[in-house]
C-alpha positions as a Python dict, from the first residue, in 0.01 Angstrom:
ca = {
    (1, 'M'): (0, 0, 0),
    (2, 'S'): (-48, 169, -336),
    (3, 'R'): (-35, -51, -644),
    (4, 'S'): (268, 4, -864),
    (5, 'F'): (216, 149, -1213),
    (6, 'D'): (233, -145, -1456),
    (7, 'Y'): (186, -194, -1829),
    (8, 'L'): (-194, -229, -1791),
    (9, 'D'): (-199, 113, -1628),
    (10, 'H'): (-5, 248, -1927),
    (11, 'L'): (-248, 93, -2177),
    (12, 'E'): (-544, 219, -1976),
    (13, 'A'): (-403, 573, -1955),
    (14, 'Q'): (-340, 581, -2330),
    (15, 'A'): (-692, 459, -2409),
    (16, 'I'): (-850, 713, -2171),
    (17, 'H'): (-644, 989, -2335),
    (18, 'I'): (-772, 878, -2677),
    (19, 'L'): (-1135, 872, -2562),
    (20, 'R'): (-1101, 1222, -2420),
    (21, 'E'): (-940, 1337, -2745),
    (22, 'V'): (-1247, 1206, -2929),
    (23, 'A'): (-1476, 1399, -2693),
    (24, 'G'): (-1269, 1714, -2744),
    (25, 'Q'): (-1219, 1697, -3121),
    (26, 'F'): (-1553, 1569, -3254),
    (27, 'E'): (-1908, 1700, -3238),
    (28, 'R'): (-2103, 1376, -3280),
    (29, 'P'): (-1900, 1068, -3183),
    (30, 'A'): (-2043, 721, -3119),
    (31, 'L'): (-1911, 407, -2953),
    (32, 'L'): (-1968, 90, -3156),
    (33, 'F'): (-2088, -162, -2901),
    (34, 'S'): (-2148, -527, -2991),
    (35, 'G'): (-2159, -685, -2645),
    (36, 'G'): (-1823, -851, -2715),
    (37, 'K'): (-1528, -840, -2477),
    (38, 'D'): (-1341, -564, -2663),
    (39, 'S'): (-1636, -323, -2673),
    (40, 'I'): (-1714, -412, -2311),
    (41, 'T'): (-1357, -312, -2226),
    (42, 'L'): (-1413, 17, -2411),
    (43, 'V'): (-1720, 81, -2197),
    (44, 'R'): (-1517, 33, -1878),
    (45, 'L'): (-1253, 272, -2013),
    (46, 'A'): (-1526, 525, -2097),
    (47, 'E'): (-1651, 502, -1740),
    (48, 'K'): (-1302, 584, -1615),
    (49, 'A'): (-1267, 867, -1867),
    (50, 'F'): (-1602, 1042, -1809),
    (51, 'R'): (-1773, 936, -1487),
    (52, 'P'): (-1946, 1070, -1284),
    (53, 'G'): (-2076, 1250, -1593),
    (54, 'K'): (-2263, 1091, -1883),
    (55, 'F'): (-2076, 950, -2181),
    (56, 'P'): (-2030, 1213, -2455),
    (57, 'F'): (-2150, 956, -2708),
    (58, 'P'): (-2423, 692, -2746),
    (59, 'L'): (-2360, 319, -2765),
    (60, 'V'): (-2437, 198, -3118),
    (61, 'H'): (-2492, -160, -3232),
    (62, 'V'): (-2527, -286, -3587),
    (63, 'D'): (-2737, -601, -3541),
    (64, 'T'): (-2689, -861, -3815),
    (65, 'G'): (-2989, -1062, -3697),
    (66, 'H'): (-2752, -1357, -3660),
    (67, 'N'): (-2615, -1264, -3320),
    (68, 'F'): (-2590, -1497, -3024),
    (69, 'P'): (-2890, -1438, -2790),
    (70, 'E'): (-2665, -1437, -2482),
    (71, 'V'): (-2469, -1144, -2623),
    (72, 'L'): (-2777, -939, -2713),
    (73, 'A'): (-2920, -993, -2363),
    (74, 'Y'): (-2592, -878, -2210),
    (75, 'R'): (-2585, -572, -2440),
    (76, 'D'): (-2929, -457, -2328),
    (77, 'Q'): (-2865, -524, -1959),
    (78, 'L'): (-2537, -332, -1959),
    (79, 'A'): (-2683, -30, -2139),
    (80, 'E'): (-2969, -21, -1889),
    (81, 'K'): (-2733, -57, -1594),
    (82, 'L'): (-2513, 226, -1724),
    (83, 'G'): (-2809, 450, -1799),
    (84, 'E'): (-2657, 533, -2137),
    (85, 'Q'): (-2830, 566, -2473),
    (86, 'L'): (-2822, 250, -2689),
    (87, 'I'): (-2897, 286, -3060),
    (88, 'V'): (-2962, -37, -3251),
    (89, 'R'): (-3007, -64, -3626),
    (90, 'K'): (-3070, -394, -3802),
    (91, 'V'): (-2900, -525, -4113),
    (92, 'E'): (-3225, -694, -4214),
    (93, 'D'): (-3396, -354, -4241),
    (94, 'T'): (-3109, -223, -4455),
    (95, 'I'): (-3138, -526, -4686),
    (96, 'K'): (-3507, -450, -4744),
    (97, 'R'): (-3458, -75, -4775),
    (98, 'Q'): (-3167, -92, -5019),
    (99, 'G'): (-3270, -408, -5202),
    (100, 'L'): (-2947, -585, -5104),
    (101, 'T'): (-2884, -954, -5160),
    (102, 'D'): (-2895, -1142, -4832),
    (103, 'G'): (-2637, -1404, -4748),
    (104, 'S'): (-2688, -1738, -4919),
    (105, 'G'): (-2561, -2093, -4895),
    (106, 'K'): (-2520, -2310, -4588),
    (107, 'F'): (-2368, -2032, -4381),
    (108, 'P'): (-2542, -1711, -4499),
    (109, 'T'): (-2326, -1458, -4316),
    (110, 'R'): (-2434, -1095, -4304),
    (111, 'N'): (-2097, -982, -4176),
    (112, 'A'): (-2005, -779, -4486),
    (113, 'L'): (-2357, -636, -4503),
    (114, 'Q'): (-2300, -462, -4170),
    (115, 'T'): (-2111, -197, -4366),
    (116, 'Y'): (-2427, -72, -4535),
    (117, 'T'): (-2611, -40, -4205),
    (118, 'L'): (-2317, 135, -4041),
    (119, 'L'): (-2297, 389, -4324),
    (120, 'E'): (-2672, 449, -4294),
    (121, 'L'): (-2629, 505, -3920),
    (122, 'I'): (-2348, 752, -3974),
    (123, 'E'): (-2562, 946, -4220),
    (124, 'E'): (-2876, 929, -4004),
    (125, 'F'): (-2710, 1066, -3690),
    (126, 'E'): (-2431, 1261, -3865),
    (127, 'F'): (-2166, 1082, -3661),
    (128, 'D'): (-1822, 1225, -3733),
    (129, 'A'): (-1631, 964, -3530),
    (130, 'C'): (-1703, 599, -3452),
    (131, 'I'): (-1509, 438, -3168),
    (132, 'G'): (-1438, 67, -3215),
    (133, 'G'): (-1263, -213, -3028),
    (134, 'A'): (-1038, -336, -3310),
    (135, 'R'): (-682, -434, -3215),
    (136, 'R'): (-372, -458, -3433),
    (137, 'D'): (-298, -816, -3324),
    (138, 'E'): (-630, -943, -3459),
    (139, 'E'): (-550, -946, -3829),
    (140, 'K'): (-282, -810, -4063),
    (141, 'A'): (-510, -548, -4221),
    (142, 'R'): (-587, -416, -3873),
    (143, 'A'): (-214, -375, -3814),
    (144, 'K'): (-198, -119, -4098),
    (145, 'E'): (-453, 108, -3938),
    (146, 'R'): (-387, 416, -3725),
    (147, 'I'): (-569, 489, -3399),
    (148, 'F'): (-747, 778, -3576),
    (149, 'S'): (-838, 619, -3910),
    (150, 'I'): (-976, 858, -4171),
    (151, 'R'): (-1260, 735, -4393),
    (152, 'D'): (-1380, 921, -4701),
    (153, 'E'): (-1734, 1041, -4774),
    (154, 'F'): (-1821, 688, -4889),
    (155, 'G'): (-1686, 530, -4570),
    (156, 'A'): (-1388, 380, -4752),
    (157, 'W'): (-1048, 327, -4591),
    (158, 'D'): (-735, 405, -4790),
    (159, 'P'): (-411, 285, -4626),
    (160, 'K'): (-221, 551, -4823),
    (161, 'R'): (-412, 829, -4645),
    (162, 'Q'): (-306, 725, -4295),
    (163, 'R'): (-168, 1011, -4089),
    (164, 'P'): (141, 997, -3868),
    (165, 'E'): (66, 969, -3496),
    (166, 'L'): (371, 1089, -3305),
    (167, 'W'): (394, 1151, -2930),
    (168, 'D'): (26, 1052, -2877),
    (169, 'T'): (-90, 1340, -3096),
    (170, 'Y'): (-403, 1257, -3297),
    (171, 'N'): (-527, 1463, -3590),
    (172, 'G'): (-905, 1443, -3624),
    (173, 'A'): (-946, 1718, -3883),
    (174, 'I'): (-1187, 1603, -4153),
    (175, 'R'): (-1383, 1751, -4441),
    (176, 'K'): (-1762, 1749, -4449),
    (177, 'G'): (-1889, 1398, -4515),
    (178, 'E'): (-1572, 1228, -4397),
    (179, 'N'): (-1559, 1014, -4085),
    (180, 'V'): (-1296, 892, -3841),
    (181, 'R'): (-1287, 543, -3695),
    (182, 'V'): (-1109, 552, -3361),
    (183, 'F'): (-946, 247, -3199),
    (184, 'P'): (-842, 325, -2839),
    (185, 'I'): (-725, -31, -2768),
    (186, 'S'): (-543, -73, -3097),
    (187, 'N'): (-213, -138, -2916),
    (188, 'W'): (-363, -402, -2685),
    (189, 'T'): (-339, -776, -2742),
    (190, 'E'): (-601, -1040, -2671),
    (191, 'L'): (-406, -1132, -2358),
    (192, 'D'): (-396, -768, -2246),
    (193, 'V'): (-775, -746, -2276),
    (194, 'W'): (-826, -1057, -2065),
    (195, 'Q'): (-578, -946, -1801),
    (196, 'Y'): (-754, -610, -1784),
    (197, 'I'): (-1092, -783, -1752),
    (198, 'R'): (-946, -987, -1465),
    (199, 'R'): (-802, -683, -1294),
    (200, 'E'): (-1121, -478, -1332),
    (201, 'Q'): (-1348, -775, -1245),
    (202, 'I'): (-1564, -708, -1550),
    (203, 'E'): (-1864, -932, -1602),
    (204, 'L'): (-1895, -1093, -1946),
    (205, 'P'): (-2154, -1294, -2140),
    (206, 'D'): (-2142, -1663, -2047),
    (207, 'I'): (-2059, -1750, -2407),
    (208, 'Y'): (-1692, -1664, -2339),
    (209, 'F'): (-1662, -1946, -2086),
    (210, 'S'): (-1674, -2323, -2136),
    (211, 'H'): (-2024, -2458, -2190),
    (212, 'S'): (-2192, -2746, -2368),
    (213, 'R'): (-2318, -2659, -2718),
    (214, 'N'): (-2434, -2847, -3023),
    (215, 'C'): (-2190, -2772, -3305),
    (216, 'V'): (-2135, -2848, -3671),
    (217, 'V'): (-1793, -3006, -3716),
    (218, 'M'): (-1650, -2832, -4022),
    (219, 'P'): (-1418, -3015, -4268),
    (220, 'G'): (-1122, -2820, -4127),
    (221, 'G'): (-1218, -2915, -3772),
    (222, 'Q'): (-1374, -2580, -3675),
    (223, 'L'): (-1680, -2594, -3452),
    (224, 'L'): (-1971, -2378, -3567),
    (225, 'A'): (-2269, -2344, -3333),
    (226, 'V'): (-2592, -2497, -3459),
    (227, 'T'): (-2835, -2204, -3486),
    (228, 'P'): (-3154, -2136, -3686),
    (229, 'H'): (-2943, -1926, -3926),
    (230, 'I'): (-2737, -2207, -4078),
    (231, 'R'): (-2865, -2468, -4321),
    (232, 'L'): (-2762, -2818, -4232),
    (233, 'D'): (-2729, -3092, -4492),
    (234, 'P'): (-2796, -3459, -4409),
    (235, 'E'): (-2427, -3541, -4438),
    (236, 'D'): (-2318, -3270, -4193),
    (237, 'V'): (-2161, -3398, -3873),
    (238, 'T'): (-2289, -3243, -3551),
    (239, 'A'): (-2169, -3306, -3200),
    (240, 'V'): (-2221, -3168, -2852),
    (241, 'R'): (-1888, -3030, -2734),
    (242, 'N'): (-1755, -2828, -2443),
    (243, 'V'): (-1664, -2500, -2611),
    (244, 'R'): (-1614, -2130, -2559),
    (245, 'F'): (-1594, -1837, -2798),
    (246, 'R'): (-1282, -1623, -2828),
    (247, 'T'): (-1470, -1360, -3028),
    (248, 'V'): (-1840, -1305, -3092),
    (249, 'G'): (-2016, -1179, -3401),
    (250, 'D'): (-2235, -1318, -3678),
    (251, 'A'): (-2309, -1674, -3562),
    (252, 'T'): (-2290, -1806, -3918),
    (253, 'C'): (-1916, -1733, -3945),
    (254, 'T'): (-1791, -1729, -3585),
    (255, 'A'): (-1652, -2063, -3471),
    (256, 'A'): (-1609, -2184, -3115),
    (257, 'V'): (-1299, -2347, -2972),
    (258, 'E'): (-1305, -2665, -2771),
    (259, 'S'): (-1219, -2567, -2416),
    (260, 'R'): (-1267, -2649, -2049),
    (261, 'A'): (-1180, -2292, -1945),
    (262, 'S'): (-1453, -2191, -1702),
    (263, 'T'): (-1279, -1896, -1533),
    (264, 'I'): (-1085, -1592, -1649),
    (265, 'E'): (-768, -1749, -1507),
    (266, 'D'): (-830, -2059, -1721),
    (267, 'I'): (-882, -1845, -2031),
    (268, 'I'): (-561, -1651, -1972),
    (269, 'Q'): (-370, -1978, -1952),
    (270, 'D'): (-539, -2093, -2276),
    (271, 'I'): (-428, -1776, -2455),
    (272, 'I'): (-72, -1799, -2324),
    (273, 'T'): (-33, -2150, -2464),
    (274, 'T'): (-223, -2121, -2792),
    (275, 'K'): (-35, -2071, -3120),
    (276, 'I'): (-337, -1964, -3327),
    (277, 'S'): (-455, -1603, -3343),
    (278, 'E'): (-799, -1506, -3219),
    (279, 'R'): (-954, -1438, -3559),
    (280, 'G'): (-745, -1702, -3733),
    (281, 'A'): (-901, -1967, -3515),
    (282, 'T'): (-1261, -1850, -3519),
    (283, 'R'): (-1360, -1605, -3795),
    (284, 'L'): (-1440, -1809, -4104),
    (285, 'D'): (-1516, -1502, -4317),
    (286, 'D'): (-1151, -1391, -4285),
    (287, 'R'): (-1050, -1704, -4475),
    (288, 'L'): (-1224, -1607, -4797),
    (289, 'S'): (-899, -1459, -4927),
    (290, 'E'): (-565, -1326, -4807),
    (291, 'A'): (-707, -974, -4823),
    (292, 'A'): (-1062, -1045, -4701),
    (293, 'M'): (-1054, -799, -4409),
    (294, 'E'): (-871, -529, -4604),
    (295, 'D'): (-1122, -551, -4890),
    (296, 'R'): (-1412, -509, -4646),
    (297, 'K'): (-1244, -213, -4476),
    (298, 'K'): (-1193, -39, -4810),
    (299, 'N'): (-1569, -68, -4859),
    (300, 'G'): (-1647, 92, -4524),
    (301, 'Y'): (-1625, -197, -4277),
    (302, 'F'): (-1538, -134, -3909),
}
């Protein structure tokens, strides 16, 4: 019996259409691939859009140097399994090359510094479009962004320059030096992503499932993994907890959530019952100000 066409099929079809539009409209696109669940979902969508041929773009990762080892291992294994080109550039090299100030304090995040490395990458390879896994439900600044998001010659995002996108028509026309960030799963929610992962039986890094980890218990109750990149004080409280990560990124600003969810079904139930957004619960850098994400995007962030 054929499976009925459901809302996941609709989201998938829209994302595949967007990826094919990128291939048709741009000369040098790239897919920003972190090894996180959203970019992994993009890779599966790219397989459906372009197999049995090769992807019309490389996988590109901006490595902060503060990533979780499990995620980097997964990234390399998947790229090798796919037989696709993986380009990695390190924030640490950009810091040295441009004389930037590295993160400081107890939690020296390099999250904002990724922008400089990304802009270097775009210039080095002359990428005219960068595909990312951002979703509108993640954060309010994300909700302002179009699927084809125009960036100026400095990589900056201006919400006033957003173009209308009617009837799934995407305008990728840009001037020399400009760039487009493309978000094929912009209309998806965190729950949609997990239900798609379940349906497609996509393998993920173990970090997304419940495991025992030594964590710093933050004053607000957040659980930050103890890694060589954070600077513990004698008064800091640490504890071994059963946790999982809802999102992965720079380990100095990405908190875990206490959870016993060891399967995708468990995680879906967690998401259905939670009242805290994905980034609101786990991304400490978004709490710097009400406009933290928007300010970073205006400076060229993903």
